[in-house]
Amino acid sequence: MSARGRLASRGIAFESVCLRCWARSYASQPLATKKSLAPPHLNLERSGTQTSRRRSFRREYFSANGVLGTPADLSGLPSWRSTGIKQLSKAGSLLTASSVQHTSEASEANVPQNHHVSDLLDRRKTQKAEAGSITVDVETTMPLDASSRLSAISTTLPATSLRRRLTTYLALSKPRLSFLMVLTTATAYSLYPVPAVLLSSTTIAPSLSALTLVFLTAGTGLCSASANAFNMLLEPQHDAKMSRTRNRPLVRGLITKKGAFAFAATAGVLGVGGLWFGVNPTVAFLGGFTIFLYAGVYTPMKRISVLNTWVGAIVGSIPPLMGWAAAAGQSAAGSGEWQELLLGEENAGGWLLAALLFAWQFPHFNALSWTIREEYKNAGFRMLAWTNTKMNGRVALRYSLLFIPICFGLTWCGVTDSGFLVTSSVVNAWMVREAWKFWRKEGQKGSARGLFWASVWHLPVVMVLAMAHKQGLWEGMWRRTFGDEDDGQDVWDGEEEDLDGEPHRITPALPLAAVRT
């Protein structure tokens, strides 16, 4: 008999059987090799000599397929199918009830009677909140400073090697901060507007001395290294309480206090001496004043008042004045005293560069200190990040807004051309935007990290743009490349003495075309 006939004899429509189930009904396997997955009490005892038997479809199979829910109407179904559905529905409800009862009994056995479900949910919510807060802190944590990284490298080197000593000394100098000071000094030196008489296009000699620049950068770097080493020397016990500074050389014992003092004193003497003999006494005084102000005033003031941030900003604004005074000393018409090098309308550009450095340090440091405000608090350092968080954001935004008028002032004073207003405005707008977010969100949601990295990129970009837009730079390059387009002679209107000693006025020469007419 065919498959369709066998199914029809059992009252089963051939179209209601899937192909997979139909093929399974005709699959045969020896019972001796078949392994049952059913529980032991449901296995049937079969003899090993029993022949293979074919599986056949049963009515319960088709009845069970209809039990997906509670049917609303069973009157239209055959009697055998409605009976099967009712029985399976009843069995399913009993099974569900027994499962729920078993689960409740197990939960009651594992959980104490006095521990309610609401308390458990509250505990889970608290743990989730704590986990979320920890994640935020990890995301906003700033990387270690260069000194800590160099100290970690020093520990991997042999104790008596020269490389380990040099790496430790480099860690004492805070190389990133020292490089920033050197960069701002060299930028101010290059931005100084050299008088027209001393331009390289007028004279054979260069306008500014390269040897003076070497002494200036080397002396500034040594003064910065000395100030930073004295800073570490005065507070190793407090640096050990903070994650960013606990790996510094003195904290880890890579160098003794006597060794650190010797390095700081030697760097300071060499730095100030090099500036005195290689540049001028005014610049040397500014270098020595930087060491005193940073190590003698700023460092102990960090544990006294929040005004230490303003003192530190003054320290950071001195290097541009050093570069400006070094360039002004080469073109000084008088005795080269500090009044001539730093005061007067012609030196307004140097003070504007110093103001730029002064304002930049507030958004940079306020964003950095906010991420580790609890560590500053535990270490005893009084910072706005934990003493007054709202004021911390306002100060960062306030000084970020000052970048726009400062850059405008550089163009107004003739230090940069008008193109600097356009290019610097883009970078300043980005800085103000990040400072605004930092103030509005009070450092939350990654705003502190965004402002920190914006400040890291802001200062070098503005300095490079200022040097690229120096007043007269591109005009001079054009004239050197394509020549001067003036057809007539230079007009001189002055007095000259004859051989007899009588002065007479030189009249300007007329153009050749005017003579012909």
PDB file of N, CA and C in Angstrom, residues 38 71 82 161 170 180 296 443 463 471:
ATOM      1  N   ALA A  38      15.881   9.063  26.574  1.00  0.00           N
ATOM      2  CA  ALA A  38      14.788   9.210  27.527  1.00  0.00           C
ATOM      3  C   ALA A  38      15.225   8.758  28.905  1.00  0.00           C
ATOM      4  N   PRO A  71      -7.358  27.049  22.897  1.00  0.00           N
ATOM      5  CA  PRO A  71      -8.262  27.262  21.761  1.00  0.00           C
ATOM      6  C   PRO A  71      -9.597  27.800  22.257  1.00  0.00           C
ATOM      7  N   SER A  82     -10.236  17.058  19.390  1.00  0.00           N
ATOM      8  CA  SER A  82     -10.627  17.937  20.491  1.00  0.00           C
ATOM      9  C   SER A  82     -10.318  17.303  21.831  1.00  0.00           C
ATOM     10  N   SER A 161      74.029  51.364  35.213  1.00  0.00           N
ATOM     11  CA  SER A 161      74.239  51.765  33.828  1.00  0.00           C
ATOM     12  C   SER A 161      74.081  53.282  33.669  1.00  0.00           C
ATOM     13  N   LEU A 170      66.324  62.721  33.122  1.00  0.00           N
ATOM     14  CA  LEU A 170      65.326  63.226  32.177  1.00  0.00           C
ATOM     15  C   LEU A 170      63.933  63.206  32.782  1.00  0.00           C
ATOM     16  N   LEU A 180      57.642  72.267  26.052  1.00  0.00           N
ATOM     17  CA  LEU A 180      56.638  73.296  25.798  1.00  0.00           C
ATOM     18  C   LEU A 180      57.187  74.685  26.105  1.00  0.00           C
ATOM     19  N   GLY A 296      59.732  77.968  44.650  1.00  0.00           N
ATOM     20  CA  GLY A 296      59.650  78.609  45.953  1.00  0.00           C
ATOM     21  C   GLY A 296      58.297  79.154  46.325  1.00  0.00           C
ATOM     22  N   GLY A 443      32.096  68.935  33.779  1.00  0.00           N
ATOM     23  CA  GLY A 443      33.120  67.907  33.634  1.00  0.00           C
ATOM     24  C   GLY A 443      32.607  66.513  33.343  1.00  0.00           C
ATOM     25  N   MET A 463      50.616  78.548  17.806  1.00  0.00           N
ATOM     26  CA  MET A 463      51.985  79.023  17.667  1.00  0.00           C
ATOM     27  C   MET A 463      52.498  78.834  16.238  1.00  0.00           C
ATOM     28  N   GLN A 471      54.080  88.940  10.076  1.00  0.00           N
ATOM     29  CA  GLN A 471      53.932  90.114   9.225  1.00  0.00           C
ATOM     30  C   GLN A 471      55.121  90.263   8.281  1.00  0.00           C
TER      31      GLN A 471
END
